[in-house]
């Protein structure tokens, strides 16, 4: 017997796919992960590295949490937990409905040695592009190891931030405004490097290290 919350989530995704909403009010990017324990890597965390959530919000995307009451922002993303092994039916539904729900790119992350969510999602959602994020180093072979003719784009372990930038690069081919935002973000990062470089040079290594601690 399928548990009721799983059936309900599945039905919501399928109903949304049938609604044929204006693309301006549907999420442009879908983020999925195998477990909520992946969230710090997939979204980013205050104590660790920045993640996809941080990159997307820095680029002016808003997280869409309701299909009927979308954010005012033009560009949005959604986030779900979808387990390839524990909820394969939900994975199938998510990937199969993504394009009809307005999603243009999926970012899929999973951890462990059998990190099959990204590669299976890529197979089902094809030709929608899927960017795989190995949540751990040991997940890398199973995320990128796709057979000939079954493509996935993938980033290095833990680099969901880069996956978000890649997703926006894909969208930017159709939206000039996004290209400008990507360039501005890149310029900010370059300025950060220059600021650090000048400080290291002018303070000297011992002082720089002491200030950093
Ligand atoms: C994978 O197993 C998930 O992506 C996660 O990284 C890992 C552990 O999942 P939990 O046991 O924390 O739910 O499927």
mmCIF file of N, CA, C and O and ligand atoms in Angstrom, residues 33-35 37-38 83 85-86 109-112 135-136, ligand 1:
data_model
loop_
_atom_site.group_PDB
_atom_site.id
_atom_site.type_symbol
_atom_site.label_atom_id
_atom_site.label_comp_id
_atom_site.label_asym_id
_atom_site.label_seq_id
_atom_site.Cartn_x
_atom_site.Cartn_y
_atom_site.Cartn_z
ATOM 1 N N UNK A 33 16.847 16.368 -4.086
ATOM 2 C CA UNK A 33 17.936 15.690 -3.366
ATOM 3 C C UNK A 33 17.393 14.418 -2.735
ATOM 4 O O UNK A 33 16.191 14.323 -2.438
ATOM 5 N N UNK A 34 18.282 13.455 -2.538
ATOM 6 C CA UNK A 34 17.858 12.144 -2.062
ATOM 7 C C UNK A 34 17.348 12.127 -0.642
ATOM 8 O O UNK A 34 16.574 11.244 -0.268
ATOM 9 N N UNK A 35 17.774 13.088 0.144
ATOM 10 C CA UNK A 35 17.383 13.123 1.559
ATOM 11 C C UNK A 35 17.528 14.551 2.065
ATOM 12 O O UNK A 35 18.352 15.315 1.528
ATOM 13 N N UNK A 37 18.993 15.192 4.564
ATOM 14 C CA UNK A 37 20.356 15.270 5.107
ATOM 15 C C UNK A 37 21.337 15.818 4.064
ATOM 16 O O UNK A 37 22.472 16.144 4.395
ATOM 17 N N UNK A 38 20.896 15.921 2.830
ATOM 18 C CA UNK A 38 21.729 16.511 1.763
ATOM 19 C C UNK A 38 21.581 18.034 1.692
ATOM 20 O O UNK A 38 22.261 18.680 0.894
ATOM 21 N N UNK A 83 13.713 10.444 -3.207
ATOM 22 C CA UNK A 83 14.701 9.375 -3.064
ATOM 23 C C UNK A 83 14.551 8.347 -4.190
ATOM 24 O O UNK A 83 13.470 7.768 -4.366
ATOM 25 N N UNK A 85 15.777 5.415 -4.342
ATOM 26 C CA UNK A 85 15.622 4.037 -3.861
ATOM 27 C C UNK A 85 14.409 3.855 -2.965
ATOM 28 O O UNK A 85 13.776 2.802 -2.971
ATOM 29 N N UNK A 86 14.084 4.889 -2.178
ATOM 30 C CA UNK A 86 12.952 4.742 -1.252
ATOM 31 C C UNK A 86 11.635 5.184 -1.870
ATOM 32 O O UNK A 86 10.578 4.709 -1.502
ATOM 33 N N UNK A 109 20.830 16.126 -6.584
ATOM 34 C CA UNK A 109 21.958 15.725 -5.752
ATOM 35 C C UNK A 109 21.643 14.486 -4.945
ATOM 36 O O UNK A 109 20.501 14.278 -4.520
ATOM 37 N N UNK A 110 22.645 13.648 -4.771
ATOM 38 C CA UNK A 110 22.476 12.478 -3.904
ATOM 39 C C UNK A 110 23.824 12.094 -3.322
ATOM 40 O O UNK A 110 24.879 12.371 -3.904
ATOM 41 N N UNK A 111 23.746 11.466 -2.155
ATOM 42 C CA UNK A 111 24.975 11.031 -1.476
ATOM 43 C C UNK A 111 25.054 9.516 -1.418
ATOM 44 O O UNK A 111 24.231 8.808 -2.005
ATOM 45 N N UNK A 112 26.053 9.028 -0.712
ATOM 46 C CA UNK A 112 26.259 7.585 -0.602
ATOM 47 C C UNK A 112 26.915 7.023 -1.858
ATOM 48 O O UNK A 112 27.231 7.754 -2.792
ATOM 49 N N UNK A 135 26.857 14.360 -3.634
ATOM 50 C CA UNK A 135 26.876 15.031 -2.332
ATOM 51 C C UNK A 135 28.154 14.700 -1.568
ATOM 52 O O UNK A 135 28.663 15.520 -0.800
ATOM 53 N N UNK A 136 28.687 13.493 -1.816
ATOM 54 C CA UNK A 136 29.966 13.111 -1.197
ATOM 55 C C UNK A 136 30.933 12.662 -2.294
ATOM 56 O O UNK A 136 30.508 12.318 -3.398
HETATM 57 C C1 LIG B 1 21.155 9.069 -0.305
HETATM 58 O O1 LIG B 1 21.497 8.464 0.892
HETATM 59 C C2 LIG B 1 20.795 10.478 0.046
HETATM 60 O O2 LIG B 1 21.044 11.312 -1.029
HETATM 61 C C3 LIG B 1 21.663 10.769 1.224
HETATM 62 O O3 LIG B 1 22.827 11.458 0.834
HETATM 63 C C4 LIG B 1 22.037 9.415 1.757
HETATM 64 C C5 LIG B 1 21.575 9.189 3.175
HETATM 65 O O4 LIG B 1 20.187 9.441 3.277
HETATM 66 P P1 LIG B 1 19.456 9.474 4.702
HETATM 67 O O5 LIG B 1 19.666 8.117 5.286
HETATM 68 O O6 LIG B 1 20.099 10.574 5.491
HETATM 69 O O7 LIG B 1 18.015 9.772 4.396
HETATM 70 O O8 LIG B 1 20.077 8.460 -0.925
#
